[in-house]
Amino acid sequence: MTTDVTDSSRNLERFSANLARIEELTQRLIAALQQKKGHTPALDAPGQELYGKAMTAFLSEAMTNPARLLEQQVAFWGKSLEHYVEMQKALAGQPVETEADPGPKDRRFSNPLWDSNPYFNFIKRQYQTNVAAMEQAVEGLEGLEPGDKRRVGYFTRQIIDMLAPTNFLATNPDALERAVATEGESLVKGLENLVRDVEANRGDLLVTLADREAFTLGVNIGTTEGAVVYRNRMLELIQYKPTTETVHNIPLLIFPPWINKFYILDLKPANSLIKWIVDQGFTLFVVSWKNPDASYAAVGMDDYVEDGYLAAIEQVKQIAGTDKVNAVGYCIAGTTLTATLGLMQKRGDKSVNAATFFTTLTDFSDPGEIGVFLDDDFVDGIEETVKRDGYLDKFFMSRTFSFLRANDLVYSPAIRSYMLGEAPPAFDLLYWNGDGTNLPGRMCVEYLRQLCQQNRLIEPGFDICGERVSVKDVRVPVCAIACETDHIAPWKSSFNGFRQFGSRQKTFILSESGHIAGIVNPPGKDKYGHYTNEGPMRSAEEWKEGAGYHKGSWWPRWRDWLSGKSGRMVPARPLGDSRHKVLAPAPGTYVAETPAP
């Protein structure tokens, strides 16, 4: 008896302490939310015009085909009533036979209580019925342009994902079980995590995906040995130390996207493309872009080409003692490399011997999922924001890309962190994903308006550094790697732009997986394979149908292609030269900068 009283007292004390801690954290949360900087509302949701079009299409359908709408409603009501009756029977202890879940198992509902407990089973099945009804309603909308229908479908899916019962404490059995088992401690830790994230983002909410204390650049991430050998206002140029006695004569220069940081290519030795390239006998240089602040407001695409691409190419030539380089562009950096090669062709500059493009879009006629954010409602909001602030804060880009995979990158991490009270994992890829960069105001608008919206690299041409260029002006040998499930640069769109290049020598490789995993896919594990086809590049569908599948990474295949474009073997080069002193060890200083808001 005494033991029971003691345990109850201790439980009450812990519960009271947790309540007091919640009160303290709530005050911190309120204070953190008050720090939120006002921003253009257009960055948060599509414009009213899209809602108007969707409502007009729905009303039109209701008037022209009321029988179908009524049929859908009756079916929805019938399903809902059936679920309710079955729940009542189950609560009364009567045996109930329910339908098996259609389609693949939804991992959000993996807890056995979703099937065994009448309350949770009713909630799950009703949510699934609601989802089916909403998807059917969107699919049935007639009279919408394809782009508008795609946007309505996308934002409907956002609502569907947001309203999942797993996202709410009262309807999440995992969170409730954890709260009971820990006497509320999990909820206190979850609130601590929530306050931490709101404070870190100055009043906005962005879920921390990885333990920020688990990694240190140059120590256990981004560790391939090298040095910064050149620096200007746009970039640091990193040369990596050779690991072979001889190297190919023509050096390789990688331009990563400035939307993210370059060390995605150097997370750890086992999956570092940078280390692997060096180990294959190439002299490797990588650009690390400046993370801009408001002082970069006037920096545009011209600056990225002149002070970025052309400056880096010239420095690499000087250091390597060659008159040519091979270049790689990843994502947006590949798009800009296309424009740069067109400009060099117009100027008669033959400094680039061959070029490779990772997950690159040059034809934006069908930009895929990201296209829902490229209409005027969002772009107008971005333009208004950068006119005021001088740059686009990394928060908005990170949020946008996260919501392209909302369940994986928003809701599931939020549940683990805020409801279950778990600490973020020590995961290098997610650490990099949360280490974003800002975008200069002028460059951001130029890219969105002229390349994404107006598709000027295809027609009538993109104006850059005093010349008008298009994909047809790219004449050097080229290789492109696209990724089969890429949701940022869809492979068919990448193929469609690439096939229009003016080059006579074009090699296209399709890797399995997505935008990151398809590129960071080292040999050995054979997790993802790739496709090749030496035949004509008439259409993506025809190319894929005739392509051969190869198990394992595309890296060795690309190495063989690159070797044939890199000249004879010469003694390995030291870092820098008499005019290019070592300024800092890799990964440099720009990559670690976080501009003040």
CSV table of C-alpha atoms in Angstrom, one decimal, residues 21-230:
chain,number,residue,atom,x,y,z
A,21,ARG,CA,7.3,23.3,-18.0
A,22,ILE,CA,4.5,23.5,-20.7
A,23,GLU,CA,3.5,26.9,-19.3
A,24,GLU,CA,7.0,28.2,-19.5
A,25,LEU,CA,7.5,26.9,-23.0
A,26,THR,CA,4.1,28.4,-24.1
A,27,GLN,CA,5.3,31.8,-23.1
A,28,ARG,CA,8.5,31.3,-25.1
A,29,LEU,CA,6.5,30.2,-28.1
A,30,ILE,CA,4.3,33.3,-28.0
A,31,ALA,CA,7.4,35.5,-27.7
A,32,ALA,CA,9.0,33.6,-30.7
A,33,LEU,CA,5.9,33.9,-32.8
A,34,GLN,CA,5.9,37.7,-32.3
A,35,GLN,CA,9.4,37.9,-34.0
A,36,LYS,CA,7.8,36.8,-37.3
A,37,LYS,CA,8.8,39.2,-40.1
A,38,GLY,CA,5.9,40.2,-42.3
A,39,HIS,CA,6.1,38.9,-45.8
A,40,THR,CA,4.0,39.0,-49.0
A,41,PRO,CA,0.9,36.9,-48.5
A,42,ALA,CA,1.3,35.7,-52.1
A,43,LEU,CA,4.2,33.5,-51.1
A,44,ASP,CA,1.9,31.4,-48.9
A,45,ALA,CA,-0.9,30.3,-51.2
A,46,PRO,CA,-2.1,30.5,-54.8
A,47,GLY,CA,-4.0,33.6,-56.0
A,48,GLN,CA,-7.7,34.0,-55.8
A,49,GLU,CA,-8.0,33.5,-59.5
A,50,LEU,CA,-7.2,29.8,-59.2
A,51,TYR,CA,-9.9,29.4,-56.6
A,52,GLY,CA,-12.3,31.2,-58.8
A,53,LYS,CA,-11.6,29.0,-61.8
A,54,ALA,CA,-12.0,25.9,-59.7
A,55,MET,CA,-15.3,27.0,-58.3
A,56,THR,CA,-16.6,28.1,-61.8
A,57,ALA,CA,-15.6,24.7,-63.2
A,58,PHE,CA,-17.4,22.9,-60.2
A,59,LEU,CA,-20.6,24.9,-60.6
A,60,SER,CA,-20.6,24.4,-64.3
A,61,GLU,CA,-20.2,20.6,-63.8
A,62,ALA,CA,-23.0,20.7,-61.2
A,63,MET,CA,-25.4,22.4,-63.6
A,64,THR,CA,-24.6,20.4,-66.7
A,65,ASN,CA,-24.3,17.0,-65.1
A,66,PRO,CA,-26.2,17.1,-61.7
A,67,ALA,CA,-26.8,13.3,-61.8
A,68,ARG,CA,-23.1,12.5,-61.6
A,69,LEU,CA,-22.6,14.9,-58.8
A,70,LEU,CA,-25.6,13.5,-56.9
A,71,GLU,CA,-24.3,9.9,-57.5
A,72,GLN,CA,-20.9,10.9,-56.0
A,73,GLN,CA,-22.5,12.5,-53.0
A,74,VAL,CA,-24.9,9.5,-52.3
A,75,ALA,CA,-21.9,7.1,-52.5
A,76,PHE,CA,-20.0,9.3,-50.1
A,77,TRP,CA,-22.9,9.5,-47.6
A,78,GLY,CA,-23.4,5.7,-47.9
A,79,LYS,CA,-19.8,5.0,-47.2
A,80,SER,CA,-19.7,7.4,-44.2
A,81,LEU,CA,-22.9,5.8,-42.7
A,82,GLU,CA,-21.5,2.3,-43.2
A,83,HIS,CA,-18.3,3.3,-41.3
A,84,TYR,CA,-20.4,4.7,-38.5
A,85,VAL,CA,-22.6,1.7,-38.1
A,86,GLU,CA,-19.7,-0.7,-38.2
A,87,MET,CA,-17.9,1.4,-35.5
A,88,GLN,CA,-21.0,1.2,-33.3
A,89,LYS,CA,-21.2,-2.6,-33.7
A,90,ALA,CA,-17.5,-2.9,-32.8
A,91,LEU,CA,-17.9,-0.7,-29.7
A,92,ALA,CA,-20.8,-3.0,-28.7
A,93,GLY,CA,-18.5,-6.0,-29.0
A,94,GLN,CA,-20.1,-7.4,-32.1
A,95,PRO,CA,-17.9,-9.0,-34.8
A,96,VAL,CA,-17.4,-6.7,-37.8
A,97,GLU,CA,-15.9,-7.6,-41.2
A,98,THR,CA,-14.3,-4.5,-42.8
A,99,GLU,CA,-12.9,-4.1,-46.2
A,100,ALA,CA,-9.2,-4.5,-46.7
A,101,ASP,CA,-7.3,-1.3,-47.3
A,102,PRO,CA,-7.1,-0.7,-51.1
A,103,GLY,CA,-3.8,-0.1,-52.8
A,104,PRO,CA,-0.4,-0.1,-51.1
A,105,LYS,CA,-0.1,0.1,-47.3
A,106,ASP,CA,0.0,3.7,-46.1
A,107,ARG,CA,2.9,3.7,-43.6
A,108,ARG,CA,1.2,6.6,-41.7
A,109,PHE,CA,-1.3,4.0,-40.5
A,110,SER,CA,1.1,1.3,-39.4
A,111,ASN,CA,0.1,1.2,-35.8
A,112,PRO,CA,-2.1,-1.9,-35.2
A,113,LEU,CA,-4.7,0.3,-33.4
A,114,TRP,CA,-5.7,1.8,-36.8
A,115,ASP,CA,-7.2,-1.7,-37.6
A,116,SER,CA,-8.0,-3.1,-34.1
A,117,ASN,CA,-9.5,-0.1,-32.3
A,118,PRO,CA,-13.0,0.9,-33.5
A,119,TYR,CA,-12.4,4.6,-32.9
A,120,PHE,CA,-9.1,4.8,-34.8
A,121,ASN,CA,-10.4,2.4,-37.5
A,122,PHE,CA,-13.4,4.6,-38.1
A,123,ILE,CA,-11.2,7.7,-38.3
A,124,LYS,CA,-8.8,6.1,-40.8
A,125,ARG,CA,-11.5,4.7,-43.0
A,126,GLN,CA,-13.4,7.9,-43.0
A,127,TYR,CA,-10.3,9.9,-43.9
A,128,GLN,CA,-9.6,7.5,-46.8
A,129,THR,CA,-13.2,8.0,-48.0
A,130,ASN,CA,-12.9,11.8,-47.8
A,131,VAL,CA,-9.6,11.6,-49.8
A,132,ALA,CA,-11.2,9.5,-52.5
A,133,ALA,CA,-14.2,11.9,-52.7
A,134,MET,CA,-11.9,14.9,-53.0
A,135,GLU,CA,-9.7,13.3,-55.6
A,136,GLN,CA,-12.8,12.2,-57.6
A,137,ALA,CA,-14.2,15.7,-57.5
A,138,VAL,CA,-11.0,17.3,-58.8
A,139,GLU,CA,-10.6,14.6,-61.5
A,140,GLY,CA,-14.1,15.4,-62.7
A,141,LEU,CA,-13.6,19.1,-63.2
A,142,GLU,CA,-14.1,20.0,-66.8
A,143,GLY,CA,-13.3,23.3,-68.5
A,144,LEU,CA,-10.0,23.9,-66.8
A,145,GLU,CA,-6.8,24.4,-68.7
A,146,PRO,CA,-4.3,21.5,-68.0
A,147,GLY,CA,-2.0,23.8,-66.0
A,148,ASP,CA,-4.8,25.1,-63.9
A,149,LYS,CA,-6.1,21.5,-63.3
A,150,ARG,CA,-2.7,20.4,-62.3
A,151,ARG,CA,-2.4,23.2,-59.8
A,152,VAL,CA,-5.9,22.5,-58.4
A,153,GLY,CA,-4.9,18.9,-58.0
A,154,TYR,CA,-1.6,19.8,-56.3
A,155,PHE,CA,-3.1,22.1,-53.7
A,156,THR,CA,-6.0,19.8,-53.1
A,157,ARG,CA,-3.4,17.1,-52.2
A,158,GLN,CA,-1.8,19.6,-49.9
A,159,ILE,CA,-5.1,20.0,-48.0
A,160,ILE,CA,-5.5,16.2,-48.0
A,161,ASP,CA,-2.1,15.6,-46.5
A,162,MET,CA,-2.5,18.4,-44.0
A,163,LEU,CA,-5.8,17.0,-42.7
A,164,ALA,CA,-4.5,13.5,-42.2
A,165,PRO,CA,-5.5,12.2,-38.7
A,166,THR,CA,-1.9,11.4,-37.9
A,167,ASN,CA,-1.2,15.1,-37.8
A,168,PHE,CA,-3.4,15.7,-34.7
A,169,LEU,CA,-2.7,14.5,-31.2
A,170,ALA,CA,-6.2,13.3,-30.4
A,171,THR,CA,-6.3,11.1,-33.5
A,172,ASN,CA,-2.7,9.8,-33.5
A,173,PRO,CA,-2.4,6.6,-31.5
A,174,ASP,CA,1.4,6.6,-31.6
A,175,ALA,CA,1.5,10.1,-29.9
A,176,LEU,CA,-1.1,9.2,-27.4
A,177,GLU,CA,0.6,6.0,-26.4
A,178,ARG,CA,3.9,7.8,-26.0
A,179,ALA,CA,2.3,10.6,-23.9
A,180,VAL,CA,0.7,8.1,-21.5
A,181,ALA,CA,3.9,6.0,-21.3
A,182,THR,CA,6.0,9.0,-20.5
A,183,GLU,CA,3.5,10.8,-18.2
A,184,GLY,CA,3.4,13.7,-20.6
A,185,GLU,CA,7.2,14.0,-20.9
A,186,SER,CA,7.0,13.3,-24.7
A,187,LEU,CA,4.7,16.3,-25.2
A,188,VAL,CA,6.9,18.6,-23.2
A,189,LYS,CA,9.9,17.5,-25.3
A,190,GLY,CA,7.8,18.0,-28.4
A,191,LEU,CA,6.9,21.5,-27.3
A,192,GLU,CA,10.6,22.2,-26.7
A,193,ASN,CA,11.4,21.1,-30.2
A,194,LEU,CA,8.6,23.3,-31.6
A,195,VAL,CA,9.8,26.4,-29.7
A,196,ARG,CA,13.4,25.7,-30.8
A,197,ASP,CA,12.3,25.6,-34.5
A,198,VAL,CA,10.2,28.7,-34.3
A,199,GLU,CA,12.9,30.6,-32.5
A,200,ALA,CA,15.5,29.5,-35.1
A,201,ASN,CA,13.4,30.7,-38.0
A,202,ARG,CA,12.5,34.0,-36.4
A,203,GLY,CA,8.8,33.4,-35.9
A,204,ASP,CA,8.2,31.1,-38.9
A,205,LEU,CA,7.9,27.3,-38.6
A,206,LEU,CA,10.3,25.1,-40.5
A,207,VAL,CA,10.8,21.6,-39.1
A,208,THR,CA,14.4,20.7,-38.2
A,209,LEU,CA,15.1,17.5,-40.2
A,210,ALA,CA,18.5,16.6,-38.7
A,211,ASP,CA,20.6,17.1,-35.6
A,212,ARG,CA,22.4,20.4,-36.2
A,213,GLU,CA,25.1,19.5,-33.7
A,214,ALA,CA,25.9,16.2,-35.2
A,215,PHE,CA,28.0,17.5,-38.2
A,216,THR,CA,30.8,20.0,-38.6
A,217,LEU,CA,31.9,21.0,-42.1
A,218,GLY,CA,35.4,19.8,-42.8
A,219,VAL,CA,35.4,17.5,-39.8
A,220,ASN,CA,32.8,14.8,-40.4
A,221,ILE,CA,31.1,16.1,-43.5
A,222,GLY,CA,32.6,17.7,-46.6
A,223,THR,CA,36.0,16.3,-45.7
A,224,THR,CA,37.7,15.6,-49.1
A,225,GLU,CA,41.2,17.2,-48.9
A,226,GLY,CA,41.6,20.4,-51.0
A,227,ALA,CA,42.0,24.1,-50.8
A,228,VAL,CA,40.4,27.4,-51.9
A,229,VAL,CA,42.7,28.7,-54.5
A,230,TYR,CA,40.7,31.7,-55.8
